[in-house]
XYZ file of C-alpha atoms in Angstrom:
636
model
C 2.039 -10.666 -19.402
C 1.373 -8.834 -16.086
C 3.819 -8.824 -13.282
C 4.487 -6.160 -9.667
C 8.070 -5.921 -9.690
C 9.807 -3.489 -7.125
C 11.140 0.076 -7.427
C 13.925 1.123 -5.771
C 14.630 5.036 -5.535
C 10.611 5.907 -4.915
C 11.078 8.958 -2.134
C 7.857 11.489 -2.867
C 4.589 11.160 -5.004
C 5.861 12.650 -7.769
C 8.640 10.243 -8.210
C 5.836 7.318 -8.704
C 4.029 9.393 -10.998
C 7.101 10.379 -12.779
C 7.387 6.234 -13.364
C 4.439 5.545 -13.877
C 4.134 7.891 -16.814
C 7.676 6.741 -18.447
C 6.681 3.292 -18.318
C 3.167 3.635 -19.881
C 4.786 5.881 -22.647
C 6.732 2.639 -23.636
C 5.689 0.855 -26.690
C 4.181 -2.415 -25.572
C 3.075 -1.514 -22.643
C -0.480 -2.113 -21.620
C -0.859 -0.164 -18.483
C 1.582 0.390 -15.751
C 0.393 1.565 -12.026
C 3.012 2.519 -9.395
C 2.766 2.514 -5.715
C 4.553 4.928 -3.556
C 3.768 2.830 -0.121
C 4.136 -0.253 -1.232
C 7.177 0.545 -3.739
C 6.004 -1.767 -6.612
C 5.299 -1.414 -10.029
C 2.677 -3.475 -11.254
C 3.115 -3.605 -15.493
C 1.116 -5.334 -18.563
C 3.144 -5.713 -21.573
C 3.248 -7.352 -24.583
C 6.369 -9.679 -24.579
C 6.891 -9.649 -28.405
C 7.276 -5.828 -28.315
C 9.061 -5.115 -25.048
C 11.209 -7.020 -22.369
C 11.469 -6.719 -18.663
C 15.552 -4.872 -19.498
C 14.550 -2.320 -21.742
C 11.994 -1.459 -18.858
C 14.786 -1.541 -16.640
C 17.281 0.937 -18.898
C 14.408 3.222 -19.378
C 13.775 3.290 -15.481
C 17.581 3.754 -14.638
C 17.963 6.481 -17.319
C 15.222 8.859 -14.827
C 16.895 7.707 -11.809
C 15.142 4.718 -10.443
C 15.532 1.093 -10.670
C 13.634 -1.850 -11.484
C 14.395 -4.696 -9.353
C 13.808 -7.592 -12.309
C 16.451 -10.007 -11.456
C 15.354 -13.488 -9.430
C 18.481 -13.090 -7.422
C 17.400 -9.611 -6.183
C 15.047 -10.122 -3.352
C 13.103 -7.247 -2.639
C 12.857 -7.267 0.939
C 17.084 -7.420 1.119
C 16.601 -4.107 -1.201
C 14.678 -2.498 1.478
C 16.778 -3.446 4.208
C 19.542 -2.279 3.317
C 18.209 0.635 1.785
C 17.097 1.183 4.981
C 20.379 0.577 6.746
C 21.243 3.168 4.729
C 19.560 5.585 5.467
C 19.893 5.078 8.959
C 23.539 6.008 8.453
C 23.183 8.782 6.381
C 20.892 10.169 9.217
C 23.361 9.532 11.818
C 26.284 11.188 9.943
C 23.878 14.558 8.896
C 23.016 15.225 13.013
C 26.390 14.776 13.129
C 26.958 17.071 10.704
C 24.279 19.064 12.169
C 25.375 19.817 15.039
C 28.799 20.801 14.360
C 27.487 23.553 11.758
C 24.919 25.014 14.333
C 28.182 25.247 16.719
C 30.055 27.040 14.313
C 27.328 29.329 13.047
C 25.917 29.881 16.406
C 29.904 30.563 17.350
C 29.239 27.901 20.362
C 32.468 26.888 19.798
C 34.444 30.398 19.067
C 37.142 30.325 16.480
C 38.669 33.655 17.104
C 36.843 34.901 14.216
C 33.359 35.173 12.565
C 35.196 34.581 8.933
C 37.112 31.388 10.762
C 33.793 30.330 11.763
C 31.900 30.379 9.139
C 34.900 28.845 7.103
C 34.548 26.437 9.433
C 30.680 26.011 9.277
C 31.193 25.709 4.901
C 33.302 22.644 5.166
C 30.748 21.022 7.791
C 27.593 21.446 5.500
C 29.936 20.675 2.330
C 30.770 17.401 3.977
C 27.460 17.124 4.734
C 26.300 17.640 1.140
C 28.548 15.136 0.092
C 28.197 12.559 2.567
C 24.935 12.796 2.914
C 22.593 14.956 0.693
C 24.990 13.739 -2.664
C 21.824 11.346 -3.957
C 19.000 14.461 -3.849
C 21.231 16.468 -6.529
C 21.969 13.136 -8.497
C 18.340 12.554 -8.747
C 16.942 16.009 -9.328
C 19.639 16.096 -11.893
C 18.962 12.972 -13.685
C 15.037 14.237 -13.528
C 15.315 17.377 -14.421
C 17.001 16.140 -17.820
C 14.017 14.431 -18.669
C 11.751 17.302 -17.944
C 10.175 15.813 -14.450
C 10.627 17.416 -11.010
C 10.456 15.852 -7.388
C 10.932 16.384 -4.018
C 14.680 15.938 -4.780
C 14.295 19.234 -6.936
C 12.960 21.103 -3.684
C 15.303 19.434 -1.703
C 18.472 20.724 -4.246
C 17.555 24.255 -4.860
C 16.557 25.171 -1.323
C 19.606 23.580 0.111
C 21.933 24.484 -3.139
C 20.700 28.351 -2.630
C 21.600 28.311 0.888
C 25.096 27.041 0.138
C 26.255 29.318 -2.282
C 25.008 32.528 -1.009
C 26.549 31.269 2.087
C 29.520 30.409 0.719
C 29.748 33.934 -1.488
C 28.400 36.184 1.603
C 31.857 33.831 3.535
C 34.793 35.056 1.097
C 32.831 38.682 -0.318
C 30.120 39.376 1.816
C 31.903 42.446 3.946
C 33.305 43.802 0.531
C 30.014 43.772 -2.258
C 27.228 44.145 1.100
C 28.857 45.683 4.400
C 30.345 48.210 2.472
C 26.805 49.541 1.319
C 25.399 49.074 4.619
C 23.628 46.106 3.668
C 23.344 43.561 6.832
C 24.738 40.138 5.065
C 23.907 36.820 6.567
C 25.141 32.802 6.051
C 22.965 30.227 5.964
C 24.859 27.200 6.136
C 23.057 25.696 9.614
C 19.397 25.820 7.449
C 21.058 24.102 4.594
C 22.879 21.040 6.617
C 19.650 20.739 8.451
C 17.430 20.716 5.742
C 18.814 17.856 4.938
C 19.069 16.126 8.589
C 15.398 16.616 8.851
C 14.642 15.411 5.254
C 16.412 12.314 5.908
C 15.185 11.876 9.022
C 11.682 12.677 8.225
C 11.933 9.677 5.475
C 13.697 7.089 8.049
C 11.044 7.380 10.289
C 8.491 7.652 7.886
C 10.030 4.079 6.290
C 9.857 2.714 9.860
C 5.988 3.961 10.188
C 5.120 2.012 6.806
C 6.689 -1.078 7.606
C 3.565 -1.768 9.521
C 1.482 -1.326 7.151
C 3.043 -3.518 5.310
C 2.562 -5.610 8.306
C 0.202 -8.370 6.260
C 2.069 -9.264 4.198
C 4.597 -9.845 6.193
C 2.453 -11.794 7.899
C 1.248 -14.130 4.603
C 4.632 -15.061 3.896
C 5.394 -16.113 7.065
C 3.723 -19.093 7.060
C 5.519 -19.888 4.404
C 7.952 -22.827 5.545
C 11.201 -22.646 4.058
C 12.308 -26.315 4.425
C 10.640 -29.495 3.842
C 10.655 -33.022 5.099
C 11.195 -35.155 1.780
C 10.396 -39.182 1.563
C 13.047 -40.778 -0.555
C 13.618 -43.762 -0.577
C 11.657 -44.507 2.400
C 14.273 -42.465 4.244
C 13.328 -38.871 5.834
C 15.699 -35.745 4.970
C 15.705 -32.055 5.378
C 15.488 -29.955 2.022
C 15.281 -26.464 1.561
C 11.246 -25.622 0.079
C 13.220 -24.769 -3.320
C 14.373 -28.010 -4.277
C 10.956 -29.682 -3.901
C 9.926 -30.683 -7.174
C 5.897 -32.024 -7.970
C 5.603 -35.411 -7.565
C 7.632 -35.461 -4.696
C 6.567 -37.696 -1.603
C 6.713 -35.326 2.325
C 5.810 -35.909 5.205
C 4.996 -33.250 8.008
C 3.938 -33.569 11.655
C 1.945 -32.053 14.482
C 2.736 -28.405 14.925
C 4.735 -28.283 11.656
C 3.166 -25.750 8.428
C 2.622 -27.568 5.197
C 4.862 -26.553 2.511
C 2.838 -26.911 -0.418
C -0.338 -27.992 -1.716
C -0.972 -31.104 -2.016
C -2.588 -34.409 -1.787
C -3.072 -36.484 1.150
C -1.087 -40.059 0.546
C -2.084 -41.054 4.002
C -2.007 -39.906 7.770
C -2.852 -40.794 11.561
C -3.453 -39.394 14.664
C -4.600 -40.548 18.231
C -7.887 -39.844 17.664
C -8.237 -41.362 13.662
C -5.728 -44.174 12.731
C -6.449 -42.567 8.710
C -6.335 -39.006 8.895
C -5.279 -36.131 10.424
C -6.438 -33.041 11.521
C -4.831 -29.780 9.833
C -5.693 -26.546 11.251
C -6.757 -24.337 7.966
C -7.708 -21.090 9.910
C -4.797 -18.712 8.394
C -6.518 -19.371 4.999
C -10.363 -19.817 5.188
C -11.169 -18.572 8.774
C -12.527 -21.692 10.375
C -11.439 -22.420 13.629
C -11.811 -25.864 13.836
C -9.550 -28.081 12.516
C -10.214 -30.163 9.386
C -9.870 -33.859 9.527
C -7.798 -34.784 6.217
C -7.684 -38.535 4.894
C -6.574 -40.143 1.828
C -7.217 -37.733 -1.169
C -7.760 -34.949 0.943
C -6.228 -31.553 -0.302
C -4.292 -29.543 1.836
C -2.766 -26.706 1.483
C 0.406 -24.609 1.774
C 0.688 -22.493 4.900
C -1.591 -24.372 7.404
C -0.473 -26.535 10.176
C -1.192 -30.021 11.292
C -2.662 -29.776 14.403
C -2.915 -33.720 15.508
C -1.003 -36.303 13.938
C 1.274 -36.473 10.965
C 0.461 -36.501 7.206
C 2.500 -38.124 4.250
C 1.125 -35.932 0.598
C 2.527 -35.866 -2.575
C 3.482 -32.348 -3.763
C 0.810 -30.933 -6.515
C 1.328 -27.507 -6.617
C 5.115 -25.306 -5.661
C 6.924 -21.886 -4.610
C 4.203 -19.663 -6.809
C 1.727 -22.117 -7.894
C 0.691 -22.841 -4.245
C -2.794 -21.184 -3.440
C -0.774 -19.160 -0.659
C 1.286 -17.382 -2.973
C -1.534 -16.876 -5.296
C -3.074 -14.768 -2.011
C 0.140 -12.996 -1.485
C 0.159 -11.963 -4.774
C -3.365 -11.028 -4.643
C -2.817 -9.407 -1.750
C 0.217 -7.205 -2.816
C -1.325 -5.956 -6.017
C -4.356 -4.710 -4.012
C -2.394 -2.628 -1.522
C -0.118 -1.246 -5.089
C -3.819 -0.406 -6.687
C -4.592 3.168 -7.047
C -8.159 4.146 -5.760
C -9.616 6.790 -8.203
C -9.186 10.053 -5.678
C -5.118 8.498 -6.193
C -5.509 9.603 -10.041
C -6.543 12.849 -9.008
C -3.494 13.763 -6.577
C -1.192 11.973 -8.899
C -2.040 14.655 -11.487
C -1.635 17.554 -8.538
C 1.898 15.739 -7.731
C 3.125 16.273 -11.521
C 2.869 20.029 -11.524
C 3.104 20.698 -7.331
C 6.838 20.993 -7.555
C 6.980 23.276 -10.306
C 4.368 25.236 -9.279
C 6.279 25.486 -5.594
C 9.567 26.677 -7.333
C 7.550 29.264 -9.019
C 6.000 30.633 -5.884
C 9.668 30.564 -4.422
C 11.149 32.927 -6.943
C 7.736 35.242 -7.124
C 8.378 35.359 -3.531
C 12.080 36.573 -3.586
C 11.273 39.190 -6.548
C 8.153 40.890 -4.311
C 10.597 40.615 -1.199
C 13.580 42.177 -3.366
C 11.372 44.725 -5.445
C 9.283 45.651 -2.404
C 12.496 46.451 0.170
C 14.874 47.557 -2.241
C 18.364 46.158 -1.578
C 18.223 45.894 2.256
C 15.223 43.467 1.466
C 17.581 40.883 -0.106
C 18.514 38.351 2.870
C 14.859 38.334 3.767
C 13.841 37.882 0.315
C 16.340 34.474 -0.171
C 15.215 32.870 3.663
C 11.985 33.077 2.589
C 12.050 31.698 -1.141
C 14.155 28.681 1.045
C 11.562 28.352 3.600
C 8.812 28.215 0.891
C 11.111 25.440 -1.486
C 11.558 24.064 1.578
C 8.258 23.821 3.518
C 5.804 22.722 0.379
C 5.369 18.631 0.933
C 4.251 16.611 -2.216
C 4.926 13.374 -0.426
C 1.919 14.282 2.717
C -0.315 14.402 -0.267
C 0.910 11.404 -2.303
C 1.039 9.247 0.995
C -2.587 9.981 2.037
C -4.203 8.191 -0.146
C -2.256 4.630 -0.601
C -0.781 4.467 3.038
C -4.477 4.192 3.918
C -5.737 1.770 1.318
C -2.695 -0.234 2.244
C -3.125 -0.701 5.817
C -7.383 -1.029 4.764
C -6.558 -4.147 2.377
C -3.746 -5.872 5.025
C -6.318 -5.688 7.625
C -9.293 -7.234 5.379
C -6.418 -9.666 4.606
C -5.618 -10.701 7.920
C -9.740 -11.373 8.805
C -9.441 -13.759 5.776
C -11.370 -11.511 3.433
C -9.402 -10.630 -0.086
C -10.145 -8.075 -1.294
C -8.502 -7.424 -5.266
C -8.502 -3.293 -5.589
C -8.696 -0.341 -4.189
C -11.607 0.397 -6.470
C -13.578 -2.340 -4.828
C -12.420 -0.839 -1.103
C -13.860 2.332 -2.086
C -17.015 1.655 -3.321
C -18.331 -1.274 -0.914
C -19.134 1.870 1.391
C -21.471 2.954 -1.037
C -23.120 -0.102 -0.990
C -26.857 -0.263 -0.792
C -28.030 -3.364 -1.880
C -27.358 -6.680 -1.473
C -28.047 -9.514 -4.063
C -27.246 -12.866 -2.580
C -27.381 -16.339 -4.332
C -29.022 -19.003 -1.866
C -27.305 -22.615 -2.393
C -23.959 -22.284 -1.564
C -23.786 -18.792 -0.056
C -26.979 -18.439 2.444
C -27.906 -21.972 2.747
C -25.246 -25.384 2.656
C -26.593 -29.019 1.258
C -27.144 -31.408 4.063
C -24.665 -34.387 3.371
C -25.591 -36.439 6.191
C -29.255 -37.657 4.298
C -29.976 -40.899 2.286
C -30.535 -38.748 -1.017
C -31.808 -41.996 -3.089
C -34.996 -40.944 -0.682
C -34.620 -37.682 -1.603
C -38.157 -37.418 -3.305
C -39.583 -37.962 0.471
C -37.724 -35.358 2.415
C -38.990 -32.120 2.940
C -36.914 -29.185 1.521
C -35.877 -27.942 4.878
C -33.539 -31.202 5.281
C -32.033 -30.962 1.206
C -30.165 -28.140 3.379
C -29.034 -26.079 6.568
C -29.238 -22.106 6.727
C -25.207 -21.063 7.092
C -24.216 -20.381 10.326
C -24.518 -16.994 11.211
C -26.211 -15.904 7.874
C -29.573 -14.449 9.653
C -27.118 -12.708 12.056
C -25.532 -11.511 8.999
C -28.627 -10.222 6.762
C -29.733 -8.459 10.102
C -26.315 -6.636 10.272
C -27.009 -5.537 6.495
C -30.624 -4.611 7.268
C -29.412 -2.103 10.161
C -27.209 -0.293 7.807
C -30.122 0.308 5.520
C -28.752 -2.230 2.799
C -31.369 -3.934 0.974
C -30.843 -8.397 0.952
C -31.928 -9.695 -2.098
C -31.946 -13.744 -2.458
C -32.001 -15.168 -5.642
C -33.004 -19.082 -6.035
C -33.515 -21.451 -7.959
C -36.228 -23.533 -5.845
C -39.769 -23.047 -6.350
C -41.782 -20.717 -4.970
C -42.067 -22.036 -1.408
C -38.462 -23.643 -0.612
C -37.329 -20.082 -1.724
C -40.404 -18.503 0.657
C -38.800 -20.120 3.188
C -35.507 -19.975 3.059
C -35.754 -16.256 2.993
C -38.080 -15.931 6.420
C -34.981 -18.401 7.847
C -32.456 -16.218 6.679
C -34.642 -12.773 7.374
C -34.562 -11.767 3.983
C -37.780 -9.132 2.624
C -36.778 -9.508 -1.279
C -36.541 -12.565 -2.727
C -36.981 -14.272 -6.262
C -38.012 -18.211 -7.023
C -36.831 -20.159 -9.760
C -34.279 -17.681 -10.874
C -31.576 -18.542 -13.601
C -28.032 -16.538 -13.900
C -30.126 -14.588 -16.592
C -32.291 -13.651 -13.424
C -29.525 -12.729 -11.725
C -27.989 -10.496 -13.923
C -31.313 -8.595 -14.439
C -31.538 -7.953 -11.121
C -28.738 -6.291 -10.637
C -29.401 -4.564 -13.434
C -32.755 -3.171 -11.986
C -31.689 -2.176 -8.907
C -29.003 0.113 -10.653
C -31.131 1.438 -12.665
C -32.875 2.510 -9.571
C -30.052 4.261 -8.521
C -28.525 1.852 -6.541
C -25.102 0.683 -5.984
C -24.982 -3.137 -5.781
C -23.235 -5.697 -4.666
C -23.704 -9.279 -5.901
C -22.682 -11.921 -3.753
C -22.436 -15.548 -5.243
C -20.087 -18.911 -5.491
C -20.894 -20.419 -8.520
C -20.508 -20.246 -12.361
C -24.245 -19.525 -12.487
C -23.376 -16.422 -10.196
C -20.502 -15.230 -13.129
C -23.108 -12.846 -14.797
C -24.444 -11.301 -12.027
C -20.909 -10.568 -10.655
C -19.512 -9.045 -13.628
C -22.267 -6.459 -14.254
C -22.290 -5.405 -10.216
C -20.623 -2.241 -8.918
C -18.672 -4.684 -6.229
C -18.293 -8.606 -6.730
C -18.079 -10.670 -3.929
C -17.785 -14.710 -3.795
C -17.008 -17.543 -1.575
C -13.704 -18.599 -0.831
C -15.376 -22.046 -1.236
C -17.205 -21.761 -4.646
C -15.807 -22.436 -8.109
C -12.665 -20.521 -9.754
C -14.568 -18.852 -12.117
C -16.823 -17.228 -9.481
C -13.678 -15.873 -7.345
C -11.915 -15.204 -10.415
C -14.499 -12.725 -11.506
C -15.358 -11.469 -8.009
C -13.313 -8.172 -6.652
C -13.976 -9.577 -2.746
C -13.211 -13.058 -1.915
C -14.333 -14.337 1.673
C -12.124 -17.077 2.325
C -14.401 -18.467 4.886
C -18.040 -19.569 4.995
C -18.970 -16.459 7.301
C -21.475 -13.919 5.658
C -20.860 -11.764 8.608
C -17.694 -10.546 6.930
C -19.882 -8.919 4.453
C -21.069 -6.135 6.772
C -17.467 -6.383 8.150
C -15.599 -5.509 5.046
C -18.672 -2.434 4.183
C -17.195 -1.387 8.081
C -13.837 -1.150 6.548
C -14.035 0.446 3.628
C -15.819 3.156 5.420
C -13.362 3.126 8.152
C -10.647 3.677 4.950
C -12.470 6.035 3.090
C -13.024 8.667 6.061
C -8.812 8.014 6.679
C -8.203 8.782 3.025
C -10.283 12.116 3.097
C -8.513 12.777 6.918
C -5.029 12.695 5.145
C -5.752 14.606 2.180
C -7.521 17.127 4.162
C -4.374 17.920 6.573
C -1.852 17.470 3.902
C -3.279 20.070 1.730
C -4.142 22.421 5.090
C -0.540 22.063 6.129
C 0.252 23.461 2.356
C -2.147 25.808 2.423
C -1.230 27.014 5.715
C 2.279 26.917 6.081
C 3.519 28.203 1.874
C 2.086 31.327 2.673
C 3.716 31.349 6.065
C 6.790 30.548 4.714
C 6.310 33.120 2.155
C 6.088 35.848 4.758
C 2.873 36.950 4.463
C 2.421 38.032 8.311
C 4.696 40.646 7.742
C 2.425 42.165 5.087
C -0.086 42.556 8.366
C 2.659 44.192 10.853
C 3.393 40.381 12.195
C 6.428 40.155 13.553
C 6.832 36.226 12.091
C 8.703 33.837 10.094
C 9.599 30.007 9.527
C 13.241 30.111 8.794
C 14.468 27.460 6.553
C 15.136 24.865 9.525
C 11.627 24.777 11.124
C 10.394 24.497 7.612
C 12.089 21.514 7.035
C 11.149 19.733 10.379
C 7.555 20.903 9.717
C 7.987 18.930 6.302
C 9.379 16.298 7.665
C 6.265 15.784 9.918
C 3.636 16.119 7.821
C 4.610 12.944 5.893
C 5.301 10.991 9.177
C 1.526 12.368 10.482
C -0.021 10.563 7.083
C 1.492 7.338 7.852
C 0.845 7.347 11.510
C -2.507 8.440 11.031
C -3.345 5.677 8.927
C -2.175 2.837 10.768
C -4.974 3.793 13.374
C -7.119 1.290 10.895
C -4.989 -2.006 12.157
């Protein structure tokens, strides 16, 4: 069985990597892949040897939930974890700014021991209040061997705490008494925290448009229905509707599920009606739907009013099969994802590491007086490193890449596929179907009389297509089965230099084949079950929204409308994602690069007067995740 539940708890890149590897090292479980933007797990499993709870126990146990039940609704979780955290970042500025009046002795207390008393119980509240859940979760990982950005989060703020709170009661008597200038640090670690939280509220608001799509999708979901009974009309909620079941729906009004047309009218047909199908396969005009018709859930009738009988419900519908589609794309894990997944395991440990090296060389290298420099900057340095900048850079984009394809009605299945249609240079194409449509409108008993040019029409838009292909220096290929001069000219119509007559799927599949072995990276673009070959051996499958199951099934890229154009389209946007992925990981490993060593205090080794105290680390953290996010939504 394979299912994308949601994970609640999911704060950095290591924490999805930390459950993705605890779920595949379950027994029965096929593969697991977690998504930090989209905060879904999507699992494989073999029912007789595991069972959704046991998932969920072993999840809980690391400090993360699996949302499993039907009565949990995922977007409610994320609400109100969001409310949440809303709170929790209006009670640490709160906080804040009461600690940074005591430390700073804004408000004067008579004494610097009544102030900083005063500043303890501030940041304590504000530990407790607010910052409780980063030492619960560190805790709970750290048990099980992992680290996260909750691990950062608790030693750089628990450091600054005690030796604040120590340096408070004893700090005159073990360091003023030797001369030794002693310092408290409770402002850096209340606001370590303010900016942490704050850093992931906004960031939260950021990817809620990138999640934008979907959002989208299932709003044209209806959630009531107009139900016949009895040959009386009544209001019942989209749940209740049961197959079989007789509605009715009007002008203006979405269709709740697929279905069957039992019979309509309109002003301008007194047996059909017109139903605007645009949301789902891109056409703008609308369809004219009589008796036996099939429409579907989502669109809207446009003129007139419909009766259908109810085929297919809630996940059945061919609207939630493109949701679903939809959201395990944008949880997929493009390969560069696997590689900064494996970073993200050890980037926390390594950054505690270079924390304590840094206090020793401070400590060791100044001798005693060194010592409060030596613990600001193994703070600044726990707190400055950002795992989640590099964990967000690659699925924040492919998100946002695969909700845009999405809403220009192309599907497209993985990030995989997104990645490599850039690479793309050549293009084999089957003709009936996909370049070229059968002309209904002829007397085909006289078929034997016609000339091949009125069997069928050339798609619109298809030479405008090719030519779009051609300018990117992507090879058209057009396989057919016609003889050699139908297929001669079908390609001049379409513009297409390489073409093949009288080709079988076996013909197909060979082709592809010889163009990779050329060096090539192909796509194979098709509709039918003859296609099936040809689009399992290419690099990137793509088929017609309109063709058979089994073609779309296969394919990686579904084009829910009849427009080829969205070929050189979707090659636009993978590009477009690609160069967004390498932009984020570029600046999120700079800003590491960069600002550790800053941190660290390495300026002073070259008579430079500088350092990032705790505080401006944090804020500095704090934007480099919100600068991923942002910087991918420039694709919508």
């Amino acid at each position: 069985m394979k299912q994308t539940l949601p994970v609640v708890g999911l704060a950095c890149s290591a924490c999805s990597a930390n459950v993705e590897r605890r779920l595949n090292q379950l027994e029965g479980i096929a593969s697991a892949t977690v998504s930090l933007a989209t905060r879904t797990a999507t699992i494989e499993w073999d029912e007789s040897r595991i069972d959704l709870p046991k998932m969920k126990s072993e999840i809980n146990a690391i400090g993360y939930d699996l949302v499993i039940e039907s009565g949990r609704n995922s977007a409610d979780i994320e609400r109100s974890a969001y409310r949440s955290l809303r709170r929790k970042v209006t009670a640490s500025w709160f906080f804040a700014v009461l600690t940074m009046c005591f430390s700073m002795r804004w408000i004067d207390l008579g004494s610097v021991f009544a102030n900083n008393a005063a500043a303890l119980l501030m940041s304590l509240a504000n530990l407790v209040v607010c910052g409780l859940g980063f030492y619960v979760h560190a805790l709970r990982q750290l048990r099980h061997g992992m680290t996260n950005m909750d691990t950062l989060v608790m030693l750089s703020t628990g450091i600054a705490f005690l030796v604040s709170t120590f340096n408070t009661f004893w700090g005159e008597s073990v360091w003023g008494i030797r001369g030794i200038e002693w310092h408290t640090w409770f402002d850096a670690s209340v606001m370590i925290i303010t900016f942490v939280l704050t850093g992931r509220l906004l960031e939260e608001k950021a990817k809620k448009s990138t999640a934008s799509s979907i959002r989208e999708l299932m709003g044209l979901q209806p959630k009531t229905a107009r139900l016949v009974r009895d040959g009386q009309l009544e209001f019942v909620p989209i749940t209740t509707v049961a197959k079989g079941d007789i509605l009715e729906v009007r002008a203006g009004e979405k269709i709740p599920v697929d279905g069957e047309v039992r019979q309509g009218e309109s002003f301008m047909t007194p047996d059909g009606a017109y139903v605007d199908e645009s949301m789902i396969n891109g056409e703008p005009a609308p369809a004219l739907k009589r008796k036996g018709a099939k429409v579907l859930a989502g669109t809207v009738i446009s003129q007139g009013k419909l009766q259908l009988r109810a085929r297919q419900i809630g996940e059945e519908t061919a609207l939630a099969n493109i949701i679903r589609l939809v959201q395990e794309a944008q949880g997929s894990k493009a390969p560069v994802q696997r590689v900064v997944d494996k970073v993200s395991r050890i980037f926390v440990p390594i950054i505690a590491g270079i924390a304590l090296l840094t206090f020793v060389l401070w400590w060791f290298g100044g001798g005693t007086q060194a010592l409060p420099h030596a613990i600001l900057s193994a703070i600044s340095v726990l707190v400055i490193a950002c795992p989640c900048a590099m964990g967000l850079a690659t699925p924040t984009a492919i998100m946002t890449g695969i909700g845009k394809a999405a809403r220009n009605n192309i599907l497209i299945k993985d990030a995989t596929a997104l990645e490599l249609l850039r690479r793309i240079d050549a293009v084999v194409i089957d003709k009936t179907g996909t370049l070229t449509v059968p002309n209904q409108n002829i007397d085909f008993t006289k078929a034997d009389g016609l000339a091949f040019e009125e069997r069928e029409t050339l798609k619109p838009h298809a030479r405008e297509a090719v030519d779009m292909l051609h300018n990117k220096g992507i090879e058209v290929h057009m396989m057919s089965g016609d003889k050699e001069e139908a297929a001669r000219y079908w390609a001049m119509q379409a513009g297409v230099d390489h073409y093949k007559s009288q080709s079988l799927p076996q013909d197909k599949e060979d082709r592809v084949k010889e163009l990779q072995a050329q060096g090539k990276t192909v796509a194979m673009v098709g509709d039918g079950i003859n296609d099936t070959q040809a689009l399992a051996l290419s690099d990137v499958s793509i088929a017609m929204g309109r063709g058979t199951d089994v073609a779309m099934d296969v394919a990686q890229v579904t084009l829910m409308g009849d427009d080829l154009r969205n070929i050189a389209q979707v090659i636009d946007l993978s590009q477009a994602t690609v160069r967004m992925i390498h932009q984020n990981l570029f600046w999120a490993f700079i800003y590491n690069i960069i600002c550790i060593p800053l941190a660290a205090g390495i300026p002073y080794l070259f008579g430079i007067d500088f350092q990032i105290t705790p505080t401006w680390a944090s804020a500095m953290m704090a934007f480099s995740s919100i600068s991923v996010v942002l910087n991918s939504l420039r694709l919508r």
